[in-house]
Amino acid sequence: MPDQTSRTRTPIHIAVGSLMWPPEQSSGGKPNAAWASDLGLDDLVRGLSSEQRYSPFIRETLLALTADPNVIAWRQAVFNDFMSNPKLAERARQLLPRLADLRMGNALFGKRQRSVLLETADRLSELDMFLNVIQELHQALAETTVQSDALRALAQQLLAIINSETFKDLKQKLPDLQRPLQHFASLTVGINLDAQLRPRSAILLSINEQNFVEARGMLARLLGVRSNDNEETGIAPLHQTPDDPSMRILSPLFQDLEMLIAETVQPVARALTRFVGVSSTPLSGLERELAFYVAAVRMVKELQAHGIPFCQPEIATAAERVTKIDGLVNLNLALRDPARQLVSNEAAFDDEGRIAVLTGPNSGGKTTYVQAVGIAQVMFQAGMMIPANSARISPVDGIYTHFPALETQQQGRLAEEAARLRTVCVKATNQSLVLLNESFSSTTANEAVYLAQDLLCGLRFIGVRAIFATHLVELVDRLAEMETNVTGASRLFSLVAHVELSEDASGEIHATPTFQIRRGVPQGRSYAQEIARRYGISLDQILQARRSQ
C-alpha cells in the first residue's frame, strides 16, 4: 500500500536571503547610466568579469549607485568575510558552475515538449545537484568564522533546509531513484518471426548494464566473445542512430525503444512526485551575488600583489556631504597595466571646499584624477574596497558628468554641451557628485570663462560636490567673486595638476607633469615668473636694474 504520509510531506520552503540586500530591502528603479562612459566603467566591469555571463549583473550593480548606508555596510561585511577567508571564496567560486546549471535547468524544466524519460532524468540530476550544493555551501560556511549578518543568516537557512524532513527523505531516497537510469546501458529485445521468417512481434527481455558491440572476427561473432568486461558482443549490427540529431526522430525502431524505456522509468517519475515541492530556484539566485563577491575579491588581491593599496571606506552620513580619500589611484589605469608605477593623490571635499576648479597642463593628469574620484565613489557604493590608503565618504544620490563629446550633426557642440549641463543643474541635489571635464572648450576663452562662472555659481547654490577640470586658469582669480555673488553650502577652491620645472644644458626651461594634484594656485604663473626671472625680465629685476643706474 502506498505511503500516503510521504506523498503529502511538507515541501522544502527555501528562504535564502540576499547577500546584496538586507531583509525587507531590494533594488530601486532603473539606474542612470549616463556617466558610465565618461568614467570608463567598462574597464571596471571587464576587470570584475572573469566570465562574460556575469557582466550584465556586475554592470547593473555598479550602475545602481546604492545610497543607503545600511546596504553599503551589509555588502562591506560580506566582502570582508570573503577577503579574510580565501578558502571560502575559492569554494564559492567552485560552486558557481553548478549554481549556473541549477538556474538554467529551472528556467527550462517543464517548458519543453519532451519525453518522460528526459524530464525524469533532468529532474533527478537537478535534485542531486541541489543536495550537493546545499551541503557543500553549508559545510564551507560551517568551517569558517564569518562575521557578516548575510553569511551567518545564509548558514542558518542552509542548516534549516538540511534538517528538514523532506531534505532527509530526499537524501535517503534519491540514490534508489537514480539507480535505474544510472545503469541503463543496453536493452535485450526478443523478436518473434512468422513462418516466412519475417518479424512478427518484439518484446523487451531485459535492461542491461553493459553495451553490445559488434564482434571483430567470424569466430568471435558465432561464439559471442566479449571485447571487455563492460561490453556484450553481438553477431552483427542491426541498426544505428543517425549522426544527424534531426534525423533520429525518423527512426521508427528507436522511437519504439524510447517508448519502452519511458515505460520503465514511469515508476521513478511517479516516485518523484513526492518531491514536487522541492525547488532550487531561490538557491540558484545566489549564483550572481556570489560571482560578484568572488570576482571583486580576486581583482583586489591581484592588484594588491602588484603593490596597489586598497581600503574599505568608512561610511559617512549623506548629510555630511564629505569625501576624504588618502592615496587614491585611478583603478582603470591599474587594470590596464598593474605593474605600472601609479601616482596617488588626495581627494578632499568637505566644509573647507566642495567644488574644485582643477587646472593644469594638457596630459597632466586632470582627466585621470576626475575619473579616479568618480570610480572610487561607484565602488564604495557597490560595497567594494577602493584603491586608496584610507577613506571616509558620504553616499551620493547621483553622479552627473560632462566630458568632451564629438559634435553631433543635429546641433553644434556648444548647444550639445549646454543641453547636458542644463540637465545636470536641473537634476542634481546637494547630495550629488558632479564631474566636469573641459566643459565649454568649444567656444572662445572669454565666452567660456563667463559661462563657466555662471555654472560654478549654480553648482555652489545647489550645494553639490564637484570637480571642474579646465584650462581656464582665469577662473581661479574669480573664486572669491563667485562666492560673494551667490550663497550656497559648497565652497569653491583651486586644485592644480603640478609640473616640475627643469633647465637643460642650453638654458631652456622644461615643464614635466608630475601627475600630482594639490590645492594651490595655477602653476602657469609660477612657470611664467620663473622664465621671466631666468631671462632677467621679471618686474623685480627690471626695477632693480633701473634703480642701479
Coordinates of C-alpha atoms in Angstrom, one line a residue:
M1 CA 0.0 0.0 0.0
P2 CA 1.4 3.5 -0.9
D3 CA 2.9 5.6 1.8
Q4 CA 0.3 8.3 2.0
T5 CA 2.3 10.2 4.5
S6 CA 5.3 10.6 2.2
R7 CA 3.0 11.8 -0.6
T8 CA 1.8 14.7 1.5
R9 CA 5.1 15.5 3.0
T10 CA 5.6 19.3 3.6
P11 CA 7.7 20.7 0.8
I12 CA 11.0 22.4 1.4
H13 CA 10.5 26.1 1.7
I14 CA 13.8 27.7 0.7
A15 CA 14.0 31.2 2.2
V16 CA 17.6 32.1 1.2
G17 CA 18.3 35.7 1.9
S18 CA 20.3 38.0 -0.4
L19 CA 24.0 38.7 0.0
M20 CA 23.5 42.1 -1.6
W21 CA 20.4 43.4 0.2
P22 CA 19.4 43.4 3.9
P23 CA 16.0 41.9 4.7
E24 CA 13.0 43.9 3.5
Q25 CA 15.2 45.9 1.1
S26 CA 15.6 45.5 -2.6
S27 CA 17.0 47.3 -5.6
G28 CA 15.4 50.5 -6.7
G29 CA 14.4 51.7 -10.1
K30 CA 16.3 51.7 -13.4
P31 CA 19.8 53.1 -12.8
N32 CA 21.2 56.2 -14.6
A33 CA 23.9 55.1 -16.9
A34 CA 24.8 58.5 -18.5
W35 CA 28.0 58.7 -16.6
A36 CA 29.3 55.2 -17.3
S37 CA 31.1 56.0 -20.5
D38 CA 32.8 59.2 -19.1
L39 CA 34.2 57.3 -16.1
G40 CA 35.3 54.3 -18.2
L41 CA 33.1 51.9 -16.3
D42 CA 33.5 49.2 -18.9
D43 CA 37.2 48.8 -17.7
L44 CA 36.0 48.0 -14.2
V45 CA 33.3 45.7 -15.4
R46 CA 35.8 43.8 -17.5
G47 CA 38.2 43.6 -14.6
L48 CA 35.4 42.0 -12.5
S49 CA 34.0 39.7 -15.1
S50 CA 36.1 36.6 -15.3
E51 CA 33.1 35.0 -17.1
Q52 CA 31.1 37.0 -19.6
R53 CA 27.7 35.7 -18.3
Y54 CA 28.1 37.8 -15.1
S55 CA 29.0 41.1 -16.8
P56 CA 25.3 42.3 -17.0
F57 CA 24.7 41.7 -13.3
I58 CA 28.0 43.3 -12.3
R59 CA 27.4 46.3 -14.5
E60 CA 23.9 46.7 -13.1
T61 CA 25.2 46.5 -9.6
L62 CA 27.7 49.3 -10.2
L63 CA 25.2 51.5 -12.0
A64 CA 22.6 51.2 -9.3
L65 CA 24.7 53.5 -7.1
T66 CA 23.0 52.4 -3.9
A67 CA 22.9 55.4 -1.5
D68 CA 21.5 53.5 1.6
P69 CA 24.3 53.3 4.2
N70 CA 22.8 50.1 5.6
V71 CA 23.0 48.4 2.2
I72 CA 26.6 49.5 1.7
A73 CA 27.5 48.3 5.2
W74 CA 25.8 45.0 4.5
R75 CA 27.9 44.4 1.4
Q76 CA 31.1 45.6 3.0
A77 CA 30.7 43.0 5.8
V78 CA 30.2 40.2 3.2
F79 CA 33.2 41.4 1.2
N80 CA 35.3 41.4 4.4
D81 CA 34.4 37.8 5.1
F82 CA 35.4 36.7 1.6
M83 CA 38.6 38.8 1.8
S84 CA 39.5 37.3 5.2
N85 CA 38.7 33.7 4.2
P86 CA 40.4 32.8 0.9
K87 CA 39.2 29.2 1.2
L88 CA 35.6 30.3 1.5
A89 CA 36.0 32.5 -1.6
E90 CA 37.5 29.6 -3.5
R91 CA 34.8 27.1 -2.6
A92 CA 32.2 29.7 -3.6
R93 CA 33.9 30.0 -6.9
Q94 CA 33.9 26.2 -7.4
L95 CA 30.2 26.1 -6.8
L96 CA 29.3 28.7 -9.4
P97 CA 29.1 26.3 -12.4
R98 CA 26.7 24.1 -10.6
L99 CA 24.6 27.0 -9.4
A100 CA 24.5 28.1 -13.1
D101 CA 23.3 24.7 -14.1
L102 CA 20.6 24.9 -11.5
R103 CA 19.5 28.3 -12.8
M104 CA 19.4 27.2 -16.4
G105 CA 17.6 23.9 -15.5
N106 CA 15.0 25.7 -13.6
A107 CA 14.3 28.1 -16.5
L108 CA 13.7 25.2 -18.9
F109 CA 12.2 22.5 -16.7
G110 CA 8.7 21.6 -17.7
K111 CA 8.6 24.2 -20.5
R112 CA 9.7 21.9 -23.4
Q113 CA 7.8 19.1 -25.1
R114 CA 10.0 16.2 -24.1
S115 CA 9.6 12.6 -23.2
V116 CA 9.0 11.4 -19.7
L117 CA 12.4 9.8 -19.8
L118 CA 14.3 13.1 -20.4
E119 CA 12.2 15.1 -18.0
T120 CA 12.8 12.4 -15.3
A121 CA 16.5 12.3 -15.9
D122 CA 16.8 16.1 -15.7
R123 CA 14.7 16.3 -12.5
L124 CA 16.9 13.6 -10.9
S125 CA 20.0 15.5 -11.9
E126 CA 18.6 18.7 -10.6
L127 CA 17.7 17.2 -7.2
D128 CA 21.1 15.5 -6.9
M129 CA 22.9 18.9 -7.7
F130 CA 20.5 20.6 -5.2
L131 CA 21.5 18.2 -2.4
N132 CA 25.2 18.6 -3.1
V133 CA 25.2 22.4 -3.4
I134 CA 23.2 22.8 -0.2
Q135 CA 25.6 20.5 1.8
E136 CA 28.8 21.9 0.3
L137 CA 27.9 25.5 0.8
H138 CA 26.8 24.9 4.3
Q139 CA 30.0 22.9 5.1
A140 CA 32.1 25.8 3.6
L141 CA 30.3 28.3 5.9
A142 CA 30.4 26.0 8.9
E143 CA 34.2 25.6 8.6
T144 CA 34.7 29.4 8.5
T145 CA 34.2 32.0 11.2
V146 CA 32.1 34.6 9.3
Q147 CA 31.2 38.0 10.8
S148 CA 28.6 39.3 8.3
D149 CA 24.9 39.1 9.1
A150 CA 24.3 38.0 5.5
L151 CA 26.6 34.9 5.6
R152 CA 25.5 34.0 9.1
A153 CA 21.9 34.1 8.1
L154 CA 22.7 32.0 5.0
A155 CA 24.4 29.4 7.1
Q156 CA 21.4 29.1 9.4
Q157 CA 19.0 28.9 6.4
L158 CA 21.0 26.1 4.8
L159 CA 21.1 24.2 8.1
A160 CA 17.4 24.5 8.5
I161 CA 17.0 23.1 5.0
I162 CA 19.4 20.2 5.8
N163 CA 17.5 19.4 9.0
S164 CA 14.0 19.4 7.3
E165 CA 12.3 16.0 7.0
T166 CA 11.8 16.4 3.3
F167 CA 15.5 17.0 2.7
K168 CA 16.4 14.0 4.8
D169 CA 13.9 11.9 2.9
L170 CA 15.2 13.1 -0.5
K171 CA 18.7 12.4 0.5
Q172 CA 17.8 8.9 1.5
K173 CA 15.5 8.0 -1.5
L174 CA 17.4 9.8 -4.3
P175 CA 20.1 7.1 -4.8
D176 CA 17.5 4.4 -5.3
L177 CA 15.6 6.6 -7.7
Q178 CA 18.8 7.3 -9.7
R179 CA 19.9 3.7 -9.9
P180 CA 17.7 2.5 -12.8
L181 CA 18.8 5.4 -15.0
Q182 CA 22.5 5.2 -14.0
H183 CA 22.7 1.6 -15.1
F184 CA 20.8 1.8 -18.4
A185 CA 23.5 0.7 -20.9
S186 CA 21.5 -1.6 -23.3
L187 CA 18.3 -3.4 -23.9
T188 CA 17.7 -7.0 -24.9
V189 CA 14.9 -7.3 -27.3
G190 CA 13.3 -10.6 -28.5
I191 CA 11.9 -10.6 -32.0
N192 CA 9.4 -13.3 -33.0
L193 CA 9.3 -14.4 -36.6
D194 CA 6.5 -15.9 -38.7
A195 CA 6.7 -18.9 -41.0
Q196 CA 8.4 -16.8 -43.7
L197 CA 11.0 -15.6 -41.1
R198 CA 9.5 -12.1 -41.2
P199 CA 9.4 -10.1 -37.9
R200 CA 6.0 -10.7 -36.3
S201 CA 6.4 -9.1 -32.9
A202 CA 9.0 -7.9 -30.4
I203 CA 9.2 -7.9 -26.6
L204 CA 11.6 -6.4 -24.2
L205 CA 13.6 -9.1 -22.5
S206 CA 15.9 -7.3 -20.2
I207 CA 17.7 -4.0 -19.3
N208 CA 21.4 -4.4 -19.1
E209 CA 24.4 -2.7 -17.6
Q210 CA 26.7 -3.5 -20.5
N211 CA 26.8 -2.2 -24.1
F212 CA 26.6 -4.5 -27.0
V213 CA 29.3 -4.2 -29.7
E214 CA 30.0 -6.0 -33.0
A215 CA 32.5 -8.8 -32.7
R216 CA 35.7 -8.3 -34.7
G217 CA 36.1 -11.8 -36.1
M218 CA 33.7 -14.5 -37.5
L219 CA 34.5 -17.0 -34.7
A220 CA 34.1 -14.3 -32.1
R221 CA 30.7 -13.4 -33.6
L222 CA 29.5 -17.0 -33.5
L223 CA 30.7 -17.7 -30.0
G224 CA 29.7 -14.2 -28.6
V225 CA 33.1 -13.4 -27.2
R226 CA 33.3 -10.2 -25.2
S227 CA 35.6 -7.4 -26.2
N228 CA 35.9 -6.4 -22.5
D229 CA 34.0 -6.9 -19.2
N230 CA 31.8 -3.8 -19.8
E231 CA 30.5 -4.9 -23.2
E232 CA 28.5 -7.8 -24.6
T233 CA 29.4 -8.9 -28.1
G234 CA 26.7 -9.4 -30.8
I235 CA 26.7 -11.3 -34.0
A236 CA 26.0 -8.4 -36.4
P237 CA 24.9 -4.8 -36.3
L238 CA 21.2 -4.2 -36.9
H239 CA 20.6 -0.5 -36.5
Q240 CA 22.4 2.6 -35.6
T241 CA 21.2 6.1 -34.6
P242 CA 21.8 8.6 -37.4
D243 CA 24.6 11.1 -36.7
D244 CA 22.2 14.0 -37.5
P245 CA 20.1 14.5 -34.4
S246 CA 17.3 15.9 -36.5
M247 CA 17.0 12.6 -38.3
R248 CA 16.8 10.5 -35.2
I249 CA 13.1 11.1 -34.8
L250 CA 12.6 9.5 -38.2
S251 CA 13.9 6.1 -36.9
P252 CA 10.8 4.0 -36.0
L253 CA 12.9 1.4 -34.2
F254 CA 14.4 3.9 -31.8
Q255 CA 11.1 5.7 -31.4
D256 CA 9.6 2.4 -30.2
L257 CA 12.5 1.6 -27.9
E258 CA 12.3 5.1 -26.4
M259 CA 8.7 4.4 -25.6
L260 CA 9.7 1.2 -23.9
I261 CA 12.4 2.9 -21.8
A262 CA 10.0 5.6 -20.9
E263 CA 7.6 3.0 -19.5
T264 CA 10.4 1.5 -17.4
V265 CA 11.0 4.9 -15.8
Q266 CA 7.4 5.6 -15.1
P267 CA 7.7 4.3 -11.5
V268 CA 10.6 6.6 -10.9
A269 CA 8.6 9.6 -12.3
R270 CA 5.7 8.7 -10.1
A271 CA 8.0 8.5 -7.1
L272 CA 9.4 11.9 -7.8
T273 CA 6.0 13.5 -7.4
R274 CA 6.6 13.3 -3.6
F275 CA 9.3 15.9 -4.1
V276 CA 7.4 18.2 -6.4
G277 CA 7.6 20.9 -3.7
V278 CA 11.4 20.9 -3.8
S279 CA 12.6 23.8 -5.9
S280 CA 16.1 25.1 -6.2
T281 CA 15.1 28.4 -7.8
P282 CA 15.8 30.6 -4.7
L283 CA 19.2 28.8 -4.3
S284 CA 20.2 29.4 -7.9
G285 CA 19.6 33.1 -7.3
L286 CA 22.7 33.2 -5.1
E287 CA 24.9 32.5 -8.2
R288 CA 25.2 36.0 -9.5
E289 CA 25.7 37.5 -6.0
L290 CA 28.5 35.0 -5.1
A291 CA 30.0 35.7 -8.6
F292 CA 30.2 39.4 -7.8
Y293 CA 32.0 38.9 -4.5
V294 CA 34.3 36.3 -5.8
A295 CA 35.3 38.4 -8.8
A296 CA 35.8 41.5 -6.6
V297 CA 38.0 39.7 -4.1
R298 CA 40.0 38.2 -7.0
M299 CA 40.6 41.6 -8.6
V300 CA 41.6 43.3 -5.3
K301 CA 44.0 40.5 -4.4
E302 CA 45.6 40.5 -7.8
L303 CA 46.2 44.3 -7.8
Q304 CA 47.4 44.2 -4.2
A305 CA 50.0 41.7 -5.3
H306 CA 51.3 44.4 -7.6
G307 CA 51.6 46.9 -4.7
I308 CA 48.3 48.8 -5.3
P309 CA 46.7 49.6 -1.9
F310 CA 43.0 49.0 -1.2
C311 CA 40.9 50.1 1.8
Q312 CA 37.3 49.8 2.8
P313 CA 35.9 53.3 3.2
E314 CA 34.3 54.5 6.4
I315 CA 30.7 55.3 5.7
A316 CA 29.9 59.0 6.5
T317 CA 26.2 60.1 6.6
A318 CA 24.8 61.5 3.4
A319 CA 24.0 64.8 5.2
E320 CA 27.8 65.4 5.8
R321 CA 28.4 65.5 2.1
V322 CA 32.1 64.6 2.5
T323 CA 34.7 62.8 0.5
K324 CA 38.1 62.3 2.2
I325 CA 40.4 59.9 0.4
D326 CA 44.1 59.5 1.0
G327 CA 46.4 57.8 -1.5
L328 CA 43.8 57.5 -4.3
V329 CA 44.9 55.9 -7.6
N330 CA 43.0 55.5 -10.9
L331 CA 41.7 51.9 -10.9
N332 CA 41.3 51.9 -14.7
L333 CA 45.0 52.6 -15.2
A334 CA 45.8 49.9 -12.6
L335 CA 43.7 47.3 -14.5
R336 CA 45.3 48.2 -17.9
D337 CA 48.8 47.9 -16.5
P338 CA 49.1 46.5 -12.9
A339 CA 52.9 46.7 -12.9
R340 CA 52.9 50.4 -13.8
Q341 CA 54.0 52.8 -11.1
L342 CA 51.0 54.9 -10.4
V343 CA 50.9 58.3 -8.7
S344 CA 48.5 58.6 -5.8
N345 CA 46.6 61.7 -4.7
E346 CA 44.3 63.0 -2.1
A347 CA 40.7 63.8 -2.7
A348 CA 39.1 66.1 -0.1
F349 CA 35.6 67.6 -0.3
D350 CA 34.2 69.0 2.9
D351 CA 33.3 72.2 4.6
E352 CA 36.6 73.7 3.6
G353 CA 35.7 73.3 -0.1
R354 CA 33.3 71.0 -2.1
I355 CA 33.7 72.4 -5.6
A356 CA 37.2 72.2 -7.0
V357 CA 38.4 74.1 -10.1
L358 CA 41.1 71.8 -11.4
T359 CA 43.7 73.5 -13.7
G360 CA 47.0 72.3 -15.2
P361 CA 48.7 71.4 -18.4
N362 CA 47.3 69.1 -21.0
S363 CA 48.3 65.5 -20.3
G364 CA 49.0 66.5 -16.7
G365 CA 46.6 64.0 -15.1
K366 CA 43.4 66.1 -14.8
T367 CA 41.1 63.6 -16.5
T368 CA 42.7 60.7 -14.8
Y369 CA 42.1 62.3 -11.4
V370 CA 38.5 63.2 -12.2
Q371 CA 37.8 59.6 -13.3
A372 CA 39.6 58.2 -10.2
V373 CA 37.3 60.1 -7.8
G374 CA 34.2 59.0 -9.7
I375 CA 35.2 55.3 -9.9
A376 CA 36.0 55.3 -6.2
Q377 CA 32.6 56.7 -5.4
V378 CA 31.0 54.0 -7.6
M379 CA 33.0 51.2 -6.0
F380 CA 32.3 52.5 -2.5
Q381 CA 28.5 52.5 -3.0
A382 CA 28.7 49.0 -4.5
G383 CA 30.2 47.8 -1.2
M384 CA 33.6 47.3 -2.6
M385 CA 37.1 48.3 -1.4
I386 CA 38.6 51.2 -3.2
P387 CA 42.2 51.8 -4.5
A388 CA 43.5 54.0 -1.7
N389 CA 45.2 54.0 1.7
S390 CA 42.2 55.2 3.7
A391 CA 38.8 56.9 3.0
R392 CA 35.7 58.4 4.6
I393 CA 32.9 59.0 2.1
S394 CA 29.3 60.1 2.1
P395 CA 27.0 58.3 -0.4
V396 CA 25.7 60.4 -3.3
D397 CA 22.2 60.2 -4.8
G398 CA 23.6 60.5 -8.3
I399 CA 26.7 61.1 -10.4
Y400 CA 26.5 63.6 -13.2
T401 CA 29.3 64.0 -15.7
H402 CA 30.2 66.0 -18.8
F403 CA 33.3 65.1 -20.7
P404 CA 34.2 66.2 -24.2
A405 CA 32.0 64.7 -26.9
L406 CA 32.0 64.7 -30.6
E407 CA 29.9 67.3 -32.3
T408 CA 26.6 66.0 -33.4
Q409 CA 25.1 66.7 -36.8
Q410 CA 21.8 67.8 -35.3
Q411 CA 23.3 70.7 -33.3
G412 CA 26.5 72.5 -32.6
R413 CA 29.0 71.4 -30.0
L414 CA 28.2 74.3 -27.6
A415 CA 24.5 73.6 -27.9
E416 CA 25.0 70.0 -27.0
E417 CA 27.2 71.0 -24.1
A418 CA 24.6 73.5 -22.8
A419 CA 21.8 70.9 -23.0
R420 CA 23.8 68.3 -21.0
L421 CA 24.9 70.9 -18.4
R422 CA 21.3 72.2 -18.0
T423 CA 20.2 68.6 -17.3
V424 CA 22.9 68.4 -14.6
C425 CA 21.7 71.6 -12.9
V426 CA 18.1 70.5 -13.0
K427 CA 18.6 67.0 -11.6
A428 CA 21.5 67.4 -9.2
T429 CA 20.9 67.9 -5.5
N430 CA 23.1 68.9 -2.6
Q431 CA 23.9 65.2 -2.2
S432 CA 25.1 64.7 -5.8
L433 CA 28.6 64.4 -7.3
V434 CA 29.2 66.4 -10.5
L435 CA 32.3 65.8 -12.6
L436 CA 33.0 68.1 -15.5
N437 CA 36.0 67.8 -17.8
E438 CA 36.9 70.7 -20.1
S439 CA 33.3 71.9 -20.5
F440 CA 32.9 74.9 -22.8
S441 CA 36.1 74.1 -24.7
S442 CA 34.1 74.5 -27.9
T443 CA 33.8 78.3 -27.6
T444 CA 36.1 81.2 -27.2
A445 CA 38.1 81.7 -24.0
N446 CA 36.2 84.9 -23.0
E447 CA 32.8 83.2 -23.5
A448 CA 34.0 80.1 -21.8
V449 CA 35.0 82.0 -18.7
Y450 CA 31.7 83.8 -18.5
L451 CA 29.7 80.5 -19.0
A452 CA 31.8 78.6 -16.5
Q453 CA 31.5 81.3 -13.9
D454 CA 27.7 81.1 -14.0
L455 CA 27.8 77.3 -14.0
L456 CA 30.0 77.2 -10.9
C457 CA 27.8 79.7 -9.1
G458 CA 24.8 77.5 -9.9
L459 CA 26.6 74.4 -8.5
R460 CA 27.5 76.3 -5.4
F461 CA 23.9 77.3 -4.9
I462 CA 22.8 73.7 -5.3
G463 CA 25.4 72.5 -2.8
V464 CA 27.0 69.7 -4.8
R465 CA 30.4 68.1 -4.5
A466 CA 32.1 68.8 -7.8
I467 CA 35.3 68.9 -9.9
F468 CA 35.5 71.3 -12.8
A469 CA 38.7 70.4 -14.8
T470 CA 39.6 73.2 -17.1
H471 CA 42.3 75.0 -19.0
L472 CA 40.6 78.3 -17.9
V473 CA 43.1 79.5 -15.2
E474 CA 41.3 82.8 -15.1
L475 CA 38.5 81.2 -13.2
V476 CA 40.7 80.8 -10.1
D477 CA 41.0 84.6 -9.9
R478 CA 37.3 84.8 -9.7
L479 CA 36.6 82.2 -7.0
A480 CA 36.1 84.8 -4.3
E481 CA 33.9 86.9 -6.5
M482 CA 31.7 83.8 -7.2
E483 CA 31.4 83.0 -3.6
T484 CA 30.2 86.6 -3.0
N485 CA 27.8 86.5 -5.9
V486 CA 25.7 83.6 -4.7
T487 CA 25.0 82.0 -1.3
G488 CA 25.5 78.3 -1.2
A489 CA 26.6 75.3 1.0
S490 CA 29.6 74.4 -1.2
R491 CA 32.7 76.5 -1.1
L492 CA 34.9 76.7 -4.2
F493 CA 38.6 76.0 -4.1
S494 CA 41.5 75.5 -6.5
L495 CA 43.3 72.3 -7.4
V496 CA 46.3 72.2 -9.6
A497 CA 47.9 69.4 -11.7
H498 CA 51.6 70.1 -10.9
V499 CA 54.6 70.2 -13.2
E500 CA 58.2 70.0 -12.4
L501 CA 60.4 72.8 -13.9
S502 CA 63.9 71.9 -15.2
E503 CA 66.6 73.6 -17.2
D504 CA 68.6 71.8 -19.9
A505 CA 72.2 72.5 -20.9
S506 CA 71.2 75.3 -23.3
G507 CA 69.3 77.1 -20.6
E508 CA 65.9 76.2 -22.0
I509 CA 63.2 75.6 -19.3
H510 CA 61.0 72.5 -19.5
A511 CA 57.9 71.6 -17.6
T512 CA 57.4 67.9 -16.8
P513 CA 54.0 66.7 -15.4
T514 CA 54.2 65.0 -12.0
F515 CA 50.5 63.9 -12.1
Q516 CA 50.3 65.1 -8.5
I517 CA 47.0 67.0 -7.8
R518 CA 47.3 69.5 -5.0
R519 CA 45.5 72.5 -3.6
G520 CA 47.0 75.8 -4.7
V521 CA 47.1 78.5 -7.4
P522 CA 47.7 77.5 -11.0
Q523 CA 51.4 76.9 -11.8
G524 CA 51.1 78.7 -15.1
R525 CA 52.0 81.9 -13.4
S526 CA 54.9 80.3 -11.5
Y527 CA 56.1 78.9 -14.7
A528 CA 56.0 82.3 -16.4
Q529 CA 57.6 84.0 -13.5
E530 CA 60.4 81.5 -13.5
I531 CA 61.0 82.1 -17.2
A532 CA 61.0 85.9 -16.6
R533 CA 63.4 85.6 -13.7
R534 CA 65.8 83.4 -15.6
Y535 CA 65.9 85.7 -18.5
G536 CA 66.2 88.8 -16.2
I537 CA 62.9 90.4 -17.2
S538 CA 60.8 89.9 -14.0
L539 CA 59.3 93.1 -12.5
D540 CA 61.7 93.0 -9.5
Q541 CA 64.7 92.6 -11.8
I542 CA 63.6 95.4 -14.1
L543 CA 63.0 97.8 -11.1
Q544 CA 66.3 96.8 -9.5
A545 CA 68.1 97.4 -12.8
R546 CA 66.6 100.9 -13.1
R547 CA 67.5 101.8 -9.6
S548 CA 71.1 100.7 -10.0
Q549 CA 71.6 103.0 -13.0

